[in-house]
CSV table of C-alpha atoms in Angstrom, one decimal:
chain,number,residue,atom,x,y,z
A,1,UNK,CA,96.8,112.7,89.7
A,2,UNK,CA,98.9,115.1,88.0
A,3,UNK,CA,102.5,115.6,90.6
A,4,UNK,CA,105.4,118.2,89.9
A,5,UNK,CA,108.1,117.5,91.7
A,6,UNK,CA,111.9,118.2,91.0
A,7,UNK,CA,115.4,116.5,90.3
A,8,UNK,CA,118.8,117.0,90.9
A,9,UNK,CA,118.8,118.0,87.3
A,10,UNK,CA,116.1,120.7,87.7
A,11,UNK,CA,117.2,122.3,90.3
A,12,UNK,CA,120.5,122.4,88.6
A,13,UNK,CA,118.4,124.4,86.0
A,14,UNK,CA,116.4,126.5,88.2
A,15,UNK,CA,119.6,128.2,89.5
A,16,UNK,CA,121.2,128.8,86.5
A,17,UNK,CA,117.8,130.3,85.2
A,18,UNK,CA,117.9,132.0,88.7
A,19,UNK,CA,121.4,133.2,88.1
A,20,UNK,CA,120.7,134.5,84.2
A,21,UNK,CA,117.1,136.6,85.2
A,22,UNK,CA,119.7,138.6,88.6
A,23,UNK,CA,121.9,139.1,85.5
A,24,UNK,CA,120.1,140.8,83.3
A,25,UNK,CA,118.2,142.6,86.5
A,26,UNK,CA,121.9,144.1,87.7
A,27,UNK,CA,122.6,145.1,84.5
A,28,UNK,CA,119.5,147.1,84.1
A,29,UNK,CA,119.6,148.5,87.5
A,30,UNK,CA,123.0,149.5,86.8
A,31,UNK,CA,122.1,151.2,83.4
A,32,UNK,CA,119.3,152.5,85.2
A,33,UNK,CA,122.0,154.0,88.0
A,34,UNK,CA,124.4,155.6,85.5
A,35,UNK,CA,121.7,157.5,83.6
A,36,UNK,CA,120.2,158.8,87.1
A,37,UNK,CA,123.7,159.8,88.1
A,38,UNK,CA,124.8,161.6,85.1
A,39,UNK,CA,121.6,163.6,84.9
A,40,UNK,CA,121.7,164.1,88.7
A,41,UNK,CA,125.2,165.6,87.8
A,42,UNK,CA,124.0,167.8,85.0
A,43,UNK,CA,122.0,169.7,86.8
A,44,UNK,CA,124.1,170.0,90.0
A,45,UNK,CA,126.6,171.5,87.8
A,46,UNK,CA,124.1,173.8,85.6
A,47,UNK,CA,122.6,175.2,89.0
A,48,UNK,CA,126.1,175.7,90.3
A,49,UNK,CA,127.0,177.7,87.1
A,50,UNK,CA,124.0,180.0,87.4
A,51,UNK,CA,125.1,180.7,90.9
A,52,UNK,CA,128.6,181.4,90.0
A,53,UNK,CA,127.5,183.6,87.6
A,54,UNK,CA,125.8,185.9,89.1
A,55,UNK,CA,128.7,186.0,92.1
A,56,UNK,CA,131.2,186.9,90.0
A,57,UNK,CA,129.5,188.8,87.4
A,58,UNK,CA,130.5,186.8,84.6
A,59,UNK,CA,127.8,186.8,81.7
A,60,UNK,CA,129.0,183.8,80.0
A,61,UNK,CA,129.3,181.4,82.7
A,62,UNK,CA,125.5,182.8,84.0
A,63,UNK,CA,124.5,182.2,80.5
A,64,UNK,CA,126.2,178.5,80.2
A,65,UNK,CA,124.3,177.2,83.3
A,66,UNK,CA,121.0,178.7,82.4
A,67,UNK,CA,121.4,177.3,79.0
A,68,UNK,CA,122.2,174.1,80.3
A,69,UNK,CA,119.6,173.7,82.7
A,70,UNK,CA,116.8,174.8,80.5
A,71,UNK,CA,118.1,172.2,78.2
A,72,UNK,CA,117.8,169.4,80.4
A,73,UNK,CA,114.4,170.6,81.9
A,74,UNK,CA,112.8,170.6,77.9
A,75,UNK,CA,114.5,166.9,77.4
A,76,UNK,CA,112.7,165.5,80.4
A,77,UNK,CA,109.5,167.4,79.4
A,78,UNK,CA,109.5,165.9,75.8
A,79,UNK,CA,110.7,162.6,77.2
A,80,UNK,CA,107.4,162.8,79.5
A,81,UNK,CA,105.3,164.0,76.8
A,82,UNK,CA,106.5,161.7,73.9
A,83,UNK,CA,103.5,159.2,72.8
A,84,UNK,CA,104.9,156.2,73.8
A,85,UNK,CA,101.8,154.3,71.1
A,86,UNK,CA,99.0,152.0,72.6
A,87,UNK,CA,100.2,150.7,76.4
A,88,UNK,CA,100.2,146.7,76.0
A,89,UNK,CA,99.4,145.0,79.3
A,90,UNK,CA,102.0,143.4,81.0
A,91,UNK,CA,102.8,139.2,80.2
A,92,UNK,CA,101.6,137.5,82.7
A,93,UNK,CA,101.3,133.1,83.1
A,94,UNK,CA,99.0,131.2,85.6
A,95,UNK,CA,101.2,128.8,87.1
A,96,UNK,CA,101.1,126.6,90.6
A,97,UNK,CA,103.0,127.1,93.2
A,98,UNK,CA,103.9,125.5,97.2
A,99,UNK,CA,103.5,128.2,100.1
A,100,UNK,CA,106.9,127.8,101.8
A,101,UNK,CA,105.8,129.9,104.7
A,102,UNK,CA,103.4,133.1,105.1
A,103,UNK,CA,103.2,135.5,107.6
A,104,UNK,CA,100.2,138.1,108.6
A,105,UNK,CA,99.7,141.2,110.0
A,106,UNK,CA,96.8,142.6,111.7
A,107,UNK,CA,94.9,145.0,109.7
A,108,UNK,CA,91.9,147.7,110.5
A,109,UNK,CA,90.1,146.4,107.5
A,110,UNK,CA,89.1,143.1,106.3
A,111,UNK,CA,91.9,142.8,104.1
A,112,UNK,CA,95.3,141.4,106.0
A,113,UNK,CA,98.6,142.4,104.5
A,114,UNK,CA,100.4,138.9,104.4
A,115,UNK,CA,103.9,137.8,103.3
A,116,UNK,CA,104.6,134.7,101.6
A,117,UNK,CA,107.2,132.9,100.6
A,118,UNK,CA,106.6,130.4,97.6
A,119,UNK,CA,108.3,128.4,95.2
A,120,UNK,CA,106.8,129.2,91.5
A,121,UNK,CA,106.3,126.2,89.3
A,122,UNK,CA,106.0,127.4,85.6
A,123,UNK,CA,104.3,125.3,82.8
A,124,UNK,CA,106.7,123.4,80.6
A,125,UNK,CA,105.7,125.3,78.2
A,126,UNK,CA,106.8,128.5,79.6
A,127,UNK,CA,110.4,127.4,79.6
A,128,UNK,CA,111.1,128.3,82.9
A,129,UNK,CA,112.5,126.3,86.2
A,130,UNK,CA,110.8,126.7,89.5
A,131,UNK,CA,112.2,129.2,91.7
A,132,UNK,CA,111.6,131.2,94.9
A,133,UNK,CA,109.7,134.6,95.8
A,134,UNK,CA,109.0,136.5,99.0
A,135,UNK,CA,106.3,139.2,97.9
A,136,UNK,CA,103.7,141.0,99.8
A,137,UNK,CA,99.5,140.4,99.1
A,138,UNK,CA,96.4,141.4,100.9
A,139,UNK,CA,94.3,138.5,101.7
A,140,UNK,CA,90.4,138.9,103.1
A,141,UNK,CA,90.0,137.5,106.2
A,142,UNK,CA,88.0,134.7,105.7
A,143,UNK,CA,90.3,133.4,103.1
A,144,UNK,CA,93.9,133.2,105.2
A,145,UNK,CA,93.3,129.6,106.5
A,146,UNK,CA,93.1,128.3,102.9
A,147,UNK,CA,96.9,129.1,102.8
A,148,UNK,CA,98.6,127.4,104.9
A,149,UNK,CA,102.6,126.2,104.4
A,150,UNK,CA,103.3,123.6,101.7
A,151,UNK,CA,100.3,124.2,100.1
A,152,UNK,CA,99.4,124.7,96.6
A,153,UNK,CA,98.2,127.7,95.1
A,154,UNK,CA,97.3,129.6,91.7
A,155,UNK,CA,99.4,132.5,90.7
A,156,UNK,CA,100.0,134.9,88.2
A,157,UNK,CA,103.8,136.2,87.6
A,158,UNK,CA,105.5,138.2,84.7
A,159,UNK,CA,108.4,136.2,82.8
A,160,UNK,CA,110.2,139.5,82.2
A,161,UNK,CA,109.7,140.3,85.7
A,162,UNK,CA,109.4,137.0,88.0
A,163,UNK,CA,109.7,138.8,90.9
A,164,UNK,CA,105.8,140.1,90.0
A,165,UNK,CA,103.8,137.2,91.8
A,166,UNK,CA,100.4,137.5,92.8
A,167,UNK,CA,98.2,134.8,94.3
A,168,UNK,CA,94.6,134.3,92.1
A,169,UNK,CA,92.4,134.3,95.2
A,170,UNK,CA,89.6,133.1,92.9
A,171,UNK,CA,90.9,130.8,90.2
A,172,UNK,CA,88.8,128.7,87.8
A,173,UNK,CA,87.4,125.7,88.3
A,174,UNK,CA,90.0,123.8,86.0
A,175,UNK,CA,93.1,125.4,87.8
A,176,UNK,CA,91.7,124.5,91.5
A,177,UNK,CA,91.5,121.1,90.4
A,178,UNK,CA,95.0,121.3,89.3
A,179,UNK,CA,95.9,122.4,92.8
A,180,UNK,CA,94.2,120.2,94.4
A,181,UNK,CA,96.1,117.3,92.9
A,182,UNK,CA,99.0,119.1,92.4
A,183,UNK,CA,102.7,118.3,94.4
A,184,UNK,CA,105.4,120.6,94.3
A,185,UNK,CA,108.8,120.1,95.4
A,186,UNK,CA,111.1,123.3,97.1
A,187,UNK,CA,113.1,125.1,95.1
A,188,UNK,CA,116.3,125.6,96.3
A,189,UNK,CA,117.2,128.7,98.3
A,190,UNK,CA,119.7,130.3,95.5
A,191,UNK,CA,116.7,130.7,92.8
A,192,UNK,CA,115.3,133.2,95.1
A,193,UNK,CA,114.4,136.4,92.8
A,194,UNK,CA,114.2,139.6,94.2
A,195,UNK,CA,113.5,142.9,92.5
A,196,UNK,CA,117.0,144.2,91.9
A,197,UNK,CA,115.7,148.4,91.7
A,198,UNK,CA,116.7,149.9,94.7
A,199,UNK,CA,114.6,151.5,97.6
A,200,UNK,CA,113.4,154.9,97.3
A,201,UNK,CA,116.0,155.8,99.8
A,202,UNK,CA,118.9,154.7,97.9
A,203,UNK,CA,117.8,157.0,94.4
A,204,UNK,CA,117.3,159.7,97.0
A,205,UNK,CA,121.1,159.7,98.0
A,206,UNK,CA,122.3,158.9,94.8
A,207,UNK,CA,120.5,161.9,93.3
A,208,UNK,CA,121.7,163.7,96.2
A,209,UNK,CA,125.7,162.6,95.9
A,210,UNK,CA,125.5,163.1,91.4
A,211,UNK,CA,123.8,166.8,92.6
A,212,UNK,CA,126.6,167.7,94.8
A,213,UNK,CA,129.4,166.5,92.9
A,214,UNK,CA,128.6,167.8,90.1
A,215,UNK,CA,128.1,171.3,91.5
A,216,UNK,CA,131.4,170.9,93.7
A,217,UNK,CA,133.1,170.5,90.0
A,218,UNK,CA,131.9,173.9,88.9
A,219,UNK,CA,132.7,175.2,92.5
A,220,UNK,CA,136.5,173.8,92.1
A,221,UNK,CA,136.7,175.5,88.5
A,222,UNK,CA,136.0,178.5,89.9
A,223,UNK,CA,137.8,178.5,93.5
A,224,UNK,CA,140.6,180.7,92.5
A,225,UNK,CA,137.6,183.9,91.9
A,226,UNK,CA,135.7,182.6,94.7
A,227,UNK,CA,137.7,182.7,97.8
A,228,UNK,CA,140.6,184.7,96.6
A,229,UNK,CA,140.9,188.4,97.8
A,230,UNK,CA,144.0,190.5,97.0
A,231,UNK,CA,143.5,192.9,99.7
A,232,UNK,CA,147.0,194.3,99.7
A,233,UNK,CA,147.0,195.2,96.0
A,234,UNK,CA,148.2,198.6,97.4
A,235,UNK,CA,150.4,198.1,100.6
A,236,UNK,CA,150.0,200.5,103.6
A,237,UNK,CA,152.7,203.0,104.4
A,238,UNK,CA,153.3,204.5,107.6
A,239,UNK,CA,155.9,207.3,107.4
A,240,UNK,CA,157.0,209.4,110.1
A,241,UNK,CA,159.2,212.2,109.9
A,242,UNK,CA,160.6,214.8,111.9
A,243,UNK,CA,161.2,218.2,111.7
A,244,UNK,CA,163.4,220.3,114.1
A,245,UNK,CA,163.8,224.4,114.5
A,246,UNK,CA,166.7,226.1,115.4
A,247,UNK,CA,166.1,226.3,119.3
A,248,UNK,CA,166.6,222.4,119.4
A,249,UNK,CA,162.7,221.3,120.2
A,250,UNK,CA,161.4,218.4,118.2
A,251,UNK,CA,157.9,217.9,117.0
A,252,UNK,CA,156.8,214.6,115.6
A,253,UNK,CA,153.7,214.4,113.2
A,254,UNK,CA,152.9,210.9,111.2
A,255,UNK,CA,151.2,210.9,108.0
A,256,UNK,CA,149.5,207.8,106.5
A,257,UNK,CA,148.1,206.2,103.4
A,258,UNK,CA,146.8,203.3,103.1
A,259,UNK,CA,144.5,202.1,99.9
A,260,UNK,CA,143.3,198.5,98.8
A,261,UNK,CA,141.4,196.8,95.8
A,262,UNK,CA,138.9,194.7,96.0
A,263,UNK,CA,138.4,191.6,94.3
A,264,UNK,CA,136.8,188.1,94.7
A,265,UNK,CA,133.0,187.4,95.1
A,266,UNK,CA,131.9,191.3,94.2
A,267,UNK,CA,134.9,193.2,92.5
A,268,UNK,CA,132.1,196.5,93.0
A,269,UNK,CA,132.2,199.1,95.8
A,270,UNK,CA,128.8,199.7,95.2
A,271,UNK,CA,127.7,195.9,97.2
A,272,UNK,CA,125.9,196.8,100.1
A,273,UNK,CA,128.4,197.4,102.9
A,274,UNK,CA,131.2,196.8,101.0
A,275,UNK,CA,132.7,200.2,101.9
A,276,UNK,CA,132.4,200.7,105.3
A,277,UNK,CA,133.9,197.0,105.4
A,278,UNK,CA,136.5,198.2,103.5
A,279,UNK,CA,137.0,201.6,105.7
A,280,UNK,CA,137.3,199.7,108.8
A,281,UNK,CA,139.8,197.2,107.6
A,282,UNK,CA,141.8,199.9,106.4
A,283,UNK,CA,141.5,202.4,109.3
A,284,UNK,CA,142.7,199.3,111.3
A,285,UNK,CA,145.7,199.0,109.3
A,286,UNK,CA,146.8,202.3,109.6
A,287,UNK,CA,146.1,202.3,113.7
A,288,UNK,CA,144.1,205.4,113.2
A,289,UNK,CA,140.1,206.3,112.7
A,290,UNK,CA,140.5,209.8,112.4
A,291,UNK,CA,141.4,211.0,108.6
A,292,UNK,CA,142.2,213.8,106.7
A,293,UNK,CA,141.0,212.6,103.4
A,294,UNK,CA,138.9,209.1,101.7
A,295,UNK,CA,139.0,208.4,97.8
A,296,UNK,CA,136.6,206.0,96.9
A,297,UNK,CA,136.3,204.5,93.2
A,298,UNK,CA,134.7,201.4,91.2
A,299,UNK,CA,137.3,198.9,92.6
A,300,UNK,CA,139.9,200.7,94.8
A,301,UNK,CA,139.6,202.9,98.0
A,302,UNK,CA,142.0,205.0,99.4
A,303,UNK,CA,142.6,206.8,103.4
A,304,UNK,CA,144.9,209.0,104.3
A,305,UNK,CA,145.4,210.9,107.4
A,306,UNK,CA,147.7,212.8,109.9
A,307,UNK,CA,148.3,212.2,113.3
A,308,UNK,CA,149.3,216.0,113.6
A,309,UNK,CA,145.8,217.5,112.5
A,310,UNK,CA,143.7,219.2,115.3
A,311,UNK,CA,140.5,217.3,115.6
A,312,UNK,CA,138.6,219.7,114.0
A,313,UNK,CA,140.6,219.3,110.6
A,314,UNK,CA,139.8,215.4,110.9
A,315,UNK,CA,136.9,213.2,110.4
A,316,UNK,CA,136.4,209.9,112.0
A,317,UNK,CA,135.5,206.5,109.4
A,318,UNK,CA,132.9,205.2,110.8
A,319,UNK,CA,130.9,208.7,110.7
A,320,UNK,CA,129.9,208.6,107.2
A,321,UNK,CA,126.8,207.3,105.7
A,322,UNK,CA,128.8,204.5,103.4
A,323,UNK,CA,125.1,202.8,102.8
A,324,UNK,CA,123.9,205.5,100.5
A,325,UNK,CA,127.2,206.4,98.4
A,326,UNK,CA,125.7,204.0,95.8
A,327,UNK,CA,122.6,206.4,95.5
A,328,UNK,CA,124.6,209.4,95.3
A,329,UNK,CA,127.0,207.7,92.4
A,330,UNK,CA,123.8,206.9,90.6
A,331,UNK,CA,122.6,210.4,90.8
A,332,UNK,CA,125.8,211.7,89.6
A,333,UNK,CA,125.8,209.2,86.5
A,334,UNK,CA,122.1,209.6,85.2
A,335,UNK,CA,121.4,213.5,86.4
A,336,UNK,CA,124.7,215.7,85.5
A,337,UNK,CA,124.2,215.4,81.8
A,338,UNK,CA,127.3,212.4,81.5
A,339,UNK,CA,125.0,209.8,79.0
A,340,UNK,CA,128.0,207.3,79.0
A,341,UNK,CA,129.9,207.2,82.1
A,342,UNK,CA,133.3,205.8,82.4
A,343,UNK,CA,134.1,206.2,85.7
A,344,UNK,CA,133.3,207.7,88.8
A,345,UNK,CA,135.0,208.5,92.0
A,346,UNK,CA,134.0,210.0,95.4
A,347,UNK,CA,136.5,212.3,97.7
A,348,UNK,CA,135.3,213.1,101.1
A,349,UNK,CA,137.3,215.6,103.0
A,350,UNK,CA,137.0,217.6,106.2
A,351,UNK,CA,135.0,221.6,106.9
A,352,UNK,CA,135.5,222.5,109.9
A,353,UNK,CA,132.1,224.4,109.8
A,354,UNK,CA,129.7,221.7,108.7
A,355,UNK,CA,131.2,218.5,108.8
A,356,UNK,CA,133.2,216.5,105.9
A,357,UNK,CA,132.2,217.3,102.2
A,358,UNK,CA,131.1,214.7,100.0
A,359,UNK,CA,131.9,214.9,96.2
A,360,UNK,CA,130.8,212.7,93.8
A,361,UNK,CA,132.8,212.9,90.3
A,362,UNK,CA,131.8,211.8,87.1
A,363,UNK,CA,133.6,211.6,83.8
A,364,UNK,CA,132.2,210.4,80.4
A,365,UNK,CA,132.4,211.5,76.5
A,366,UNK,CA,130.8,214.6,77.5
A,367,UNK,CA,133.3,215.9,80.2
A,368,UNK,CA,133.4,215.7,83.9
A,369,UNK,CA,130.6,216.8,86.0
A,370,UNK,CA,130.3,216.3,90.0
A,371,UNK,CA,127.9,217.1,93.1
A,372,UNK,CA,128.2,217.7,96.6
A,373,UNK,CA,126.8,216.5,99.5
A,374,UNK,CA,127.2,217.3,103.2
A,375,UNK,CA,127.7,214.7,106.3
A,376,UNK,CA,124.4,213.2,105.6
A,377,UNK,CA,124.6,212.5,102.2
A,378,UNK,CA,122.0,215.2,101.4
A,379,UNK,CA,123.1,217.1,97.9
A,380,UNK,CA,123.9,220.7,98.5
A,381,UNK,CA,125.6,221.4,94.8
A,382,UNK,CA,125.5,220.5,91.4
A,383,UNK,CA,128.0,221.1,88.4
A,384,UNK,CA,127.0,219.4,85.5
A,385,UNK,CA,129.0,218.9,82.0
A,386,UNK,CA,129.3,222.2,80.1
């Protein structure tokens, strides 16, 4: 009868041969890690830059990102589509092996998912010390009481990857024989090989934490733009003054300008409620919504008022249609004959009779052209270049 069985000094071996194959399985997984991580990275930081681009209009950072990402997305499509030449099978070795233990689960089919745990007994030939495995198999039903523990039984496993055990529920003649007469000592409970790639979970945060990180760099490169605003570019003035006639009576009138520029995420006016944002903040800071006069341009806005004026000679903030300034400014720059605009600017100021005027002005190459509008934004003049 043909026995395998194991020394002192084979056991000795099977743990250092355990101890070499988690080796070179860390160091792959690790490989494997840093290449996930750094591509995770890349592309965090490529989608980040697009983003950043567009906030604060900056062409060559938009441009940088896109570049970058488009990059990485044709590297992984080559990678995928490369001919990697005629697939070879895996290696695989029929070897015997002891059931340590097994345990089943019930199933709706007549296949039983069914742990095991076994010690592997290579051929001499194969160069390889027994060792341990826990692996999952479906057995049929009627077969599960031919496995019972410290049994013997045909496998199959991968030398490159030992961890890759399946049980050969039908084996040949010759290798039944073998494990009928076979006897197989445990291996000891260090040579158990696992498969060192991590759980779908763990690549999930990892790609998760690179993605982040790397779009927090850009982020950080870019904070001072992002979340700085110089509101008080222009610093309010509040100036009183007082005025006397001959008969001793004292009248006091206040006059105010305030103006700001805006910077950070938009440095434009023409964002979508970005003026009457900026009216309010500035009527607050000059503790007064009634004004005399508002100057509006690309980057910089501008109230001023007097506390003095009869109502009638005023015009609250809040009252004017802010939300479609940007279509009157593009009506001024593509209709009043100005092909190349360099600038425009918008002065709103009181009539008593219909309400405050609107005036759009536009200057170019050509000249300077502008329209009016009334209290609704609806144009009531034109004055085009020459």
């Amino acid at each position: 009868m043909g026995t395998t069985g194991q020394g002192p000094a084979a056991q000795d071996a099977a743990e250092a041969d355990g101890l070499a194959v988690r080796g070179r399985s860390t160091a792959k997984a690790i490989f494997s890690g840093l290449r996930l991580t750094f591509t995770s990275g890349a592309v965090g930081a490529a989608v980040a830059a697009l983003v950043v681009g567009v906030i604060l209009e900056r062409v060559p950072v938009f441009l940088s990102g896109g570049g970058a990402l488009l990059l990485l997305i044709l590297i992984g499509f080559i990678t995928g589509r490369r001919p990697s030449g005629p697939a070879e099978p895996p290696v695989t070795r029929t070897a015997l092996a002891r059931i340590e233990d097994l345990r089943a689960t019930s199933g709706e089919s007549a296949d039983v998912p069914v742990t095991f745990w076994l010690t592997v007994a290579p051929e001499p030939e194969d160069g390889r010390s027994a060792y341990r495995v826990k692996f999952d198999q479906h057995i049929n039903l009627v077969d599960i009481p031919a496995y019972r523990p410290r049994g013997i039984a045909v496998v199959e496993y991968r030398p490159a990857e030992p961890w890759e055990v399946r049980i050969v529920t039908r084996p040949t003649p010759e290798w039944s024989r073998r494990a009928e007469e076979a006897e197989i000592d445990s291996a000891p409970a260090s040579t158990l090989v696992e498969n060192p790639g991590p759980s779908e979970g763990a690549w999930c945060v990892l790609v998760l934490v690179a993605f982040l990180a790397g779009a927090a760099l850009v982020v950080l490169l870019f904070r001072g733009e992002l979340f700085t605003r110089e509101d008080d570019a222009a610093p309010s003035s509040k100036q009183p003054s007082v005025t006397s006639s001959a008969s001793a009576s004292v009248s006091v009138s206040r006059r105010f300008t305030t103006s700001t520029t805006v910077s950070g995420p938009s440095t434009s006016l023409l964002v979508l409620g970005r003026m009457r944002e900026t009216a309010t903040k500035l009527a607050h800071r000059a503790d007064a919504s009634d004004v005399t006069a508002i100057s509006i341009q690309e980057r910089r806005m501008e109230i001023r008022g007097d506390l003095a004026r009869p109502p009638a000679e005023t015009f609250h903030v809040q009252m004017l249609p802010y939300e479609l300034f940007p279509a009157l400014v593009r009506e001024a720059r593509t209709t009043l004959g100005v092909r190349a605009p360099k600038s425009w600017r918008i002065d709103v100021t009181p009539d008593p009779g219909t309400g405050p005027r609107i005036r759009v002005t536009v200057t170019g190459e050509e000249g300077t052209a502008h329209l009016d509008a009334d209290a609704t934004a609806r144009i009531v003049d034109r004055r085009p270049v020459g």
